[in-house]
Tab-separated table of C-alpha atoms in Angstrom:
chain	number	residue	atom	x	y	z
A	1	UNK	CA	45.797	-11.509	49.061
A	2	UNK	CA	43.308	-14.230	50.801
A	3	UNK	CA	41.484	-17.199	49.065
A	4	UNK	CA	41.426	-17.852	45.976
A	5	UNK	CA	43.045	-14.842	44.943
A	6	UNK	CA	45.866	-16.686	46.669
A	7	UNK	CA	44.723	-20.270	45.285
A	8	UNK	CA	44.679	-18.169	41.786
A	9	UNK	CA	48.339	-16.690	41.563
A	10	UNK	CA	50.285	-20.172	43.058
A	11	UNK	CA	48.246	-22.712	40.208
A	12	UNK	CA	47.703	-20.155	37.560
A	13	UNK	CA	49.925	-22.750	34.946
A	14	UNK	CA	48.629	-25.829	36.879
A	15	UNK	CA	46.664	-26.523	33.729
A	16	UNK	CA	46.623	-27.873	30.387
A	17	UNK	CA	49.056	-24.831	28.415
A	18	UNK	CA	49.146	-24.219	25.015
A	19	UNK	CA	50.765	-26.440	23.329
A	20	UNK	CA	54.094	-27.649	24.633
A	21	UNK	CA	55.664	-24.668	26.315
A	22	UNK	CA	56.226	-24.124	30.091
A	23	UNK	CA	59.082	-20.776	30.302
A	24	UNK	CA	59.487	-17.835	28.561
A	25	UNK	CA	62.876	-16.849	26.480
A	26	UNK	CA	64.346	-13.678	27.663
A	27	UNK	CA	65.173	-12.444	24.211
A	28	UNK	CA	63.354	-12.065	21.040
A	29	UNK	CA	64.485	-14.951	18.773
A	30	UNK	CA	64.680	-13.255	15.537
A	31	UNK	CA	65.299	-16.163	13.024
A	32	UNK	CA	62.594	-15.927	11.236
A	33	UNK	CA	59.884	-13.525	10.472
A	34	UNK	CA	57.023	-13.801	11.435
A	35	UNK	CA	55.962	-9.927	9.488
A	36	UNK	CA	53.900	-12.371	7.160
A	37	UNK	CA	51.385	-11.749	3.672
A	38	UNK	CA	47.832	-10.478	5.263
A	39	UNK	CA	44.941	-11.595	5.446
A	40	UNK	CA	46.266	-15.604	6.304
A	41	UNK	CA	43.747	-16.254	5.658
A	42	UNK	CA	44.309	-15.569	1.592
A	43	UNK	CA	45.366	-18.077	-0.743
A	44	UNK	CA	47.691	-16.030	-2.310
A	45	UNK	CA	49.871	-15.233	1.177
A	46	UNK	CA	49.008	-18.719	1.957
A	47	UNK	CA	50.935	-19.251	-0.909
A	48	UNK	CA	54.063	-16.933	0.511
A	49	UNK	CA	53.612	-17.744	3.688
A	50	UNK	CA	54.855	-22.170	2.253
A	51	UNK	CA	57.297	-20.878	0.066
A	52	UNK	CA	59.103	-19.492	2.625
A	53	UNK	CA	59.327	-22.795	4.707
A	54	UNK	CA	63.351	-22.219	4.668
A	55	UNK	CA	64.753	-20.298	7.900
A	56	UNK	CA	66.930	-16.783	7.139
A	57	UNK	CA	70.462	-19.877	7.765
A	58	UNK	CA	69.120	-22.077	5.623
A	59	UNK	CA	67.916	-24.385	7.927
A	60	UNK	CA	65.250	-26.174	5.850
A	61	UNK	CA	62.033	-26.716	7.445
A	62	UNK	CA	58.821	-29.655	5.818
A	63	UNK	CA	56.218	-28.452	3.665
A	64	UNK	CA	54.115	-31.390	5.628
A	65	UNK	CA	52.334	-31.840	7.056
A	66	UNK	CA	52.732	-34.045	9.946
A	67	UNK	CA	50.521	-37.376	9.203
A	68	UNK	CA	46.962	-38.283	12.111
A	69	UNK	CA	47.033	-34.297	12.388
A	70	UNK	CA	43.557	-32.302	12.769
A	71	UNK	CA	42.843	-30.419	9.758
A	72	UNK	CA	44.996	-26.942	9.995
A	73	UNK	CA	43.116	-24.042	10.946
A	74	UNK	CA	42.541	-21.180	7.515
A	75	UNK	CA	44.771	-18.756	9.444
A	76	UNK	CA	47.392	-20.988	11.171
A	77	UNK	CA	48.708	-22.200	7.567
A	78	UNK	CA	50.942	-19.354	6.949
A	79	UNK	CA	52.442	-20.444	10.106
A	80	UNK	CA	55.871	-22.710	9.214
A	81	UNK	CA	56.850	-26.491	10.586
A	82	UNK	CA	59.548	-28.161	11.947
A	83	UNK	CA	61.265	-31.123	10.545
A	84	UNK	CA	58.013	-33.629	12.339
A	85	UNK	CA	55.705	-31.648	9.969
A	86	UNK	CA	54.005	-29.965	13.560
A	87	UNK	CA	53.519	-26.086	13.048
A	88	UNK	CA	55.365	-23.639	14.460
A	89	UNK	CA	52.862	-21.498	17.176
A	90	UNK	CA	53.233	-17.915	17.333
A	91	UNK	CA	54.582	-17.462	20.721
A	92	UNK	CA	57.874	-20.609	20.351
A	93	UNK	CA	60.677	-18.993	20.551
A	94	UNK	CA	64.296	-20.274	18.398
A	95	UNK	CA	67.180	-21.297	19.168
A	96	UNK	CA	69.762	-21.647	16.454
A	97	UNK	CA	67.119	-21.649	14.028
A	98	UNK	CA	65.127	-23.791	15.472
A	99	UNK	CA	61.869	-23.390	17.127
A	100	UNK	CA	61.705	-24.707	20.224
A	101	UNK	CA	57.823	-25.263	22.142
A	102	UNK	CA	58.738	-25.961	25.312
A	103	UNK	CA	59.836	-21.693	25.489
A	104	UNK	CA	57.302	-18.785	24.641
A	105	UNK	CA	59.268	-15.721	23.551
A	106	UNK	CA	58.188	-13.697	26.029
A	107	UNK	CA	57.948	-10.532	23.550
A	108	UNK	CA	55.384	-12.405	21.574
A	109	UNK	CA	52.399	-12.359	25.664
A	110	UNK	CA	53.398	-8.609	25.076
A	111	UNK	CA	52.401	-8.538	20.917
A	112	UNK	CA	49.338	-10.527	21.534
A	113	UNK	CA	47.511	-8.562	25.290
A	114	UNK	CA	48.000	-4.984	23.783
A	115	UNK	CA	48.102	-6.093	19.722
A	116	UNK	CA	45.423	-8.213	20.840
A	117	UNK	CA	46.498	-11.383	17.760
A	118	UNK	CA	46.677	-15.046	18.544
A	119	UNK	CA	48.748	-17.008	21.124
A	120	UNK	CA	48.645	-19.463	18.551
A	121	UNK	CA	48.397	-17.884	14.817
A	122	UNK	CA	49.509	-13.684	15.236
A	123	UNK	CA	46.414	-12.743	13.569
A	124	UNK	CA	44.743	-10.616	15.084
A	125	UNK	CA	41.227	-11.979	17.676
A	126	UNK	CA	37.748	-10.954	16.997
A	127	UNK	CA	35.416	-10.748	19.613
A	128	UNK	CA	35.514	-14.305	20.732
A	129	UNK	CA	38.524	-15.486	22.342
A	130	UNK	CA	39.990	-18.505	23.547
A	131	UNK	CA	41.775	-20.441	25.814
A	132	UNK	CA	43.739	-24.018	25.619
A	133	UNK	CA	42.951	-24.424	29.937
A	134	UNK	CA	43.415	-27.800	31.936
A	135	UNK	CA	40.351	-28.193	35.117
A	136	UNK	CA	42.599	-27.456	37.822
A	137	UNK	CA	42.335	-22.836	36.408
A	138	UNK	CA	38.100	-24.000	34.868
A	139	UNK	CA	38.165	-23.804	38.603
A	140	UNK	CA	41.046	-21.422	39.731
A	141	UNK	CA	40.399	-19.320	35.973
A	142	UNK	CA	43.253	-17.673	35.424
A	143	UNK	CA	45.378	-19.244	33.237
A	144	UNK	CA	49.559	-18.408	32.523
A	145	UNK	CA	49.005	-17.221	28.985
A	146	UNK	CA	46.746	-14.977	26.391
A	147	UNK	CA	44.491	-16.014	24.344
A	148	UNK	CA	43.893	-17.515	20.930
A	149	UNK	CA	41.175	-17.955	18.013
A	150	UNK	CA	38.490	-20.859	18.553
A	151	UNK	CA	39.686	-22.454	15.543
A	152	UNK	CA	43.568	-22.635	16.223
A	153	UNK	CA	43.039	-23.335	20.165
A	154	UNK	CA	40.714	-26.397	18.885
A	155	UNK	CA	43.809	-28.152	16.692
A	156	UNK	CA	46.162	-27.213	19.531
A	157	UNK	CA	43.982	-29.582	22.680
A	158	UNK	CA	43.364	-32.430	19.439
A	159	UNK	CA	47.077	-32.314	18.531
A	160	UNK	CA	49.307	-31.129	20.408
A	161	UNK	CA	51.539	-34.694	22.019
A	162	UNK	CA	51.240	-33.853	25.891
A	163	UNK	CA	47.729	-32.322	25.278
A	164	UNK	CA	46.942	-35.623	23.401
A	165	UNK	CA	48.602	-38.104	25.224
A	166	UNK	CA	48.014	-38.438	28.794
A	167	UNK	CA	50.871	-39.598	30.028
A	168	UNK	CA	52.867	-38.168	28.384
A	169	UNK	CA	55.817	-36.073	29.588
A	170	UNK	CA	57.078	-32.651	29.751
A	171	UNK	CA	60.522	-33.187	28.553
A	172	UNK	CA	63.050	-30.314	31.622
A	173	UNK	CA	65.978	-31.558	30.191
A	174	UNK	CA	68.411	-29.842	27.965
A	175	UNK	CA	66.202	-26.791	28.808
A	176	UNK	CA	67.518	-23.111	27.092
A	177	UNK	CA	69.787	-21.012	29.622
A	178	UNK	CA	67.191	-17.930	28.999
A	179	UNK	CA	64.659	-18.167	29.205
A	180	UNK	CA	62.172	-17.560	32.814
A	181	UNK	CA	59.622	-19.506	34.337
A	182	UNK	CA	56.079	-18.389	34.079
A	183	UNK	CA	54.553	-16.378	36.689
A	184	UNK	CA	52.427	-18.734	38.678
A	185	UNK	CA	53.101	-21.849	40.323
A	186	UNK	CA	52.513	-25.738	38.326
A	187	UNK	CA	51.070	-28.783	39.305
A	188	UNK	CA	53.786	-31.322	37.612
A	189	UNK	CA	51.753	-33.929	35.953
A	190	UNK	CA	49.781	-34.393	32.538
A	191	UNK	CA	45.945	-33.868	33.742
A	192	UNK	CA	44.814	-35.735	31.137
A	193	UNK	CA	42.149	-33.999	29.528
A	194	UNK	CA	42.245	-30.303	27.530
A	195	UNK	CA	39.374	-27.272	27.981
A	196	UNK	CA	39.256	-24.777	25.196
A	197	UNK	CA	37.027	-21.678	27.168
A	198	UNK	CA	35.371	-19.839	25.153
A	199	UNK	CA	34.494	-15.768	26.199
A	200	UNK	CA	34.176	-13.003	24.903
A	201	UNK	CA	36.580	-10.692	27.365
A	202	UNK	CA	39.810	-11.672	29.700
A	203	UNK	CA	41.555	-8.624	31.651
A	204	UNK	CA	45.551	-8.828	33.053
A	205	UNK	CA	47.358	-8.482	35.898
A	206	UNK	CA	50.212	-8.161	37.230
A	207	UNK	CA	51.489	-11.342	39.739
A	208	UNK	CA	54.395	-12.265	40.979
A	209	UNK	CA	56.639	-13.765	38.396
A	210	UNK	CA	55.289	-11.173	35.890
A	211	UNK	CA	51.426	-11.611	34.580
A	212	UNK	CA	48.208	-13.896	34.373
A	213	UNK	CA	45.126	-13.795	32.804
A	214	UNK	CA	41.978	-13.687	34.123
A	215	UNK	CA	39.403	-15.171	32.564
A	216	UNK	CA	36.358	-14.055	31.676
A	217	UNK	CA	32.754	-15.723	31.593
A	218	UNK	CA	32.701	-18.486	29.385
A	219	UNK	CA	30.110	-18.106	26.164
A	220	UNK	CA	30.923	-22.503	25.546
A	221	UNK	CA	32.774	-25.384	26.809
A	222	UNK	CA	34.972	-27.514	24.793
A	223	UNK	CA	36.803	-30.571	26.527
A	224	UNK	CA	39.527	-32.655	24.644
A	225	UNK	CA	40.628	-36.596	25.599
A	226	UNK	CA	42.964	-38.408	23.382
A	227	UNK	CA	42.617	-36.268	20.873
A	228	UNK	CA	39.122	-36.479	21.034
A	229	UNK	CA	35.327	-34.934	23.386
A	230	UNK	CA	36.164	-35.945	25.916
A	231	UNK	CA	33.814	-38.303	28.980
A	232	UNK	CA	32.106	-36.331	31.756
A	233	UNK	CA	33.565	-39.366	33.737
A	234	UNK	CA	37.360	-38.485	32.592
A	235	UNK	CA	36.859	-34.465	33.346
A	236	UNK	CA	35.643	-35.768	37.367
A	237	UNK	CA	39.260	-37.560	37.448
A	238	UNK	CA	40.734	-35.180	36.021
A	239	UNK	CA	38.982	-32.948	37.973
A	240	UNK	CA	39.350	-34.766	41.581
A	241	UNK	CA	43.655	-35.636	40.805
A	242	UNK	CA	44.109	-32.237	41.288
A	243	UNK	CA	42.590	-30.218	43.390
A	244	UNK	CA	43.930	-31.926	46.833
A	245	UNK	CA	46.478	-29.540	45.154
A	246	UNK	CA	44.570	-26.536	46.151
A	247	UNK	CA	43.328	-27.269	48.935
A	248	UNK	CA	45.759	-27.620	50.087
A	249	UNK	CA	46.466	-23.960	49.186
A	250	UNK	CA	42.944	-23.252	50.337
A	251	UNK	CA	43.271	-24.703	54.388
A	252	UNK	CA	46.959	-22.165	54.769
A	253	UNK	CA	44.461	-19.642	54.095
A	254	UNK	CA	41.387	-20.561	56.351
A	255	UNK	CA	38.224	-22.124	56.173
A	256	UNK	CA	36.581	-18.937	54.226
A	257	UNK	CA	39.002	-19.746	51.823
A	258	UNK	CA	38.073	-23.412	51.516
A	259	UNK	CA	35.360	-22.520	51.740
A	260	UNK	CA	34.918	-19.946	48.725
A	261	UNK	CA	37.238	-23.041	46.843
A	262	UNK	CA	34.201	-25.524	47.665
A	263	UNK	CA	32.763	-22.904	45.269
A	264	UNK	CA	34.814	-22.423	41.903
A	265	UNK	CA	34.414	-25.867	42.203
A	266	UNK	CA	30.755	-26.455	41.772
A	267	UNK	CA	30.889	-23.858	39.624
A	268	UNK	CA	33.156	-25.727	37.373
A	269	UNK	CA	31.039	-28.169	37.775
A	270	UNK	CA	28.727	-26.585	35.645
A	271	UNK	CA	31.185	-27.046	32.188
A	272	UNK	CA	31.692	-30.493	32.920
A	273	UNK	CA	30.918	-32.585	29.651
A	274	UNK	CA	27.240	-33.637	29.636
A	275	UNK	CA	27.156	-37.762	30.572
A	276	UNK	CA	27.462	-38.277	27.688
A	277	UNK	CA	30.510	-37.536	25.243
A	278	UNK	CA	29.035	-35.600	22.460
A	279	UNK	CA	29.455	-37.237	19.089
A	280	UNK	CA	30.775	-34.705	17.113
A	281	UNK	CA	33.714	-31.465	17.867
A	282	UNK	CA	32.399	-29.544	15.750
């Protein structure tokens, strides 16, 4: 494999992955029944879903959305809330009746890709799909996670504690033994900005350690920092501090790889925010 092909595999997990997942569960945890009434945006279905926020082993879940979070998209209202009031995304693995936001259920990845379902809410996707990624993934156009609905992705980018707080650090202690690392290698940092990359196409491909997703051309790019619209300066800073890792790999591949990476970086900058951040994320 040459140039950006190798770089894409190596740093596919370098961005701000949706929510806080950092590993894949080896098993399918059936502690919560995700076969909720559909469609999720019907009032009757929502009422039934909210009323079922008690797990089979009797562990109660919150019925109150955490104060300060953005408005929950209609499709995500069927999700359970954890005891802090955060919605538990569809992909999250459950252990001993409790969700671990750091661990993604491997079976859910297959379900989302094969059945064209949202990574965050579990409902069917439409024509437009959104990836929640970091700036390095905007360069190599590779993600370790399948896409979501646009509104679900916007919520994740603005509400996730890790994504909304640039100084937040992922807690790796106490990770369940029943998990495997996702494909690709990640830069161990909080990039400080998150990107919702809206596209109409993507392609899954086999990679060492699992499956990765090649992201199609963007229809829209929406940048976030601290839960708000990111400025061009914030995005540029994140890119500049993350690029050395990409260039280290490119130099190992030779001059052609470096030139190809130069081109990819220039291509990515076309999708950075304008010099003034938009006042409304809509």
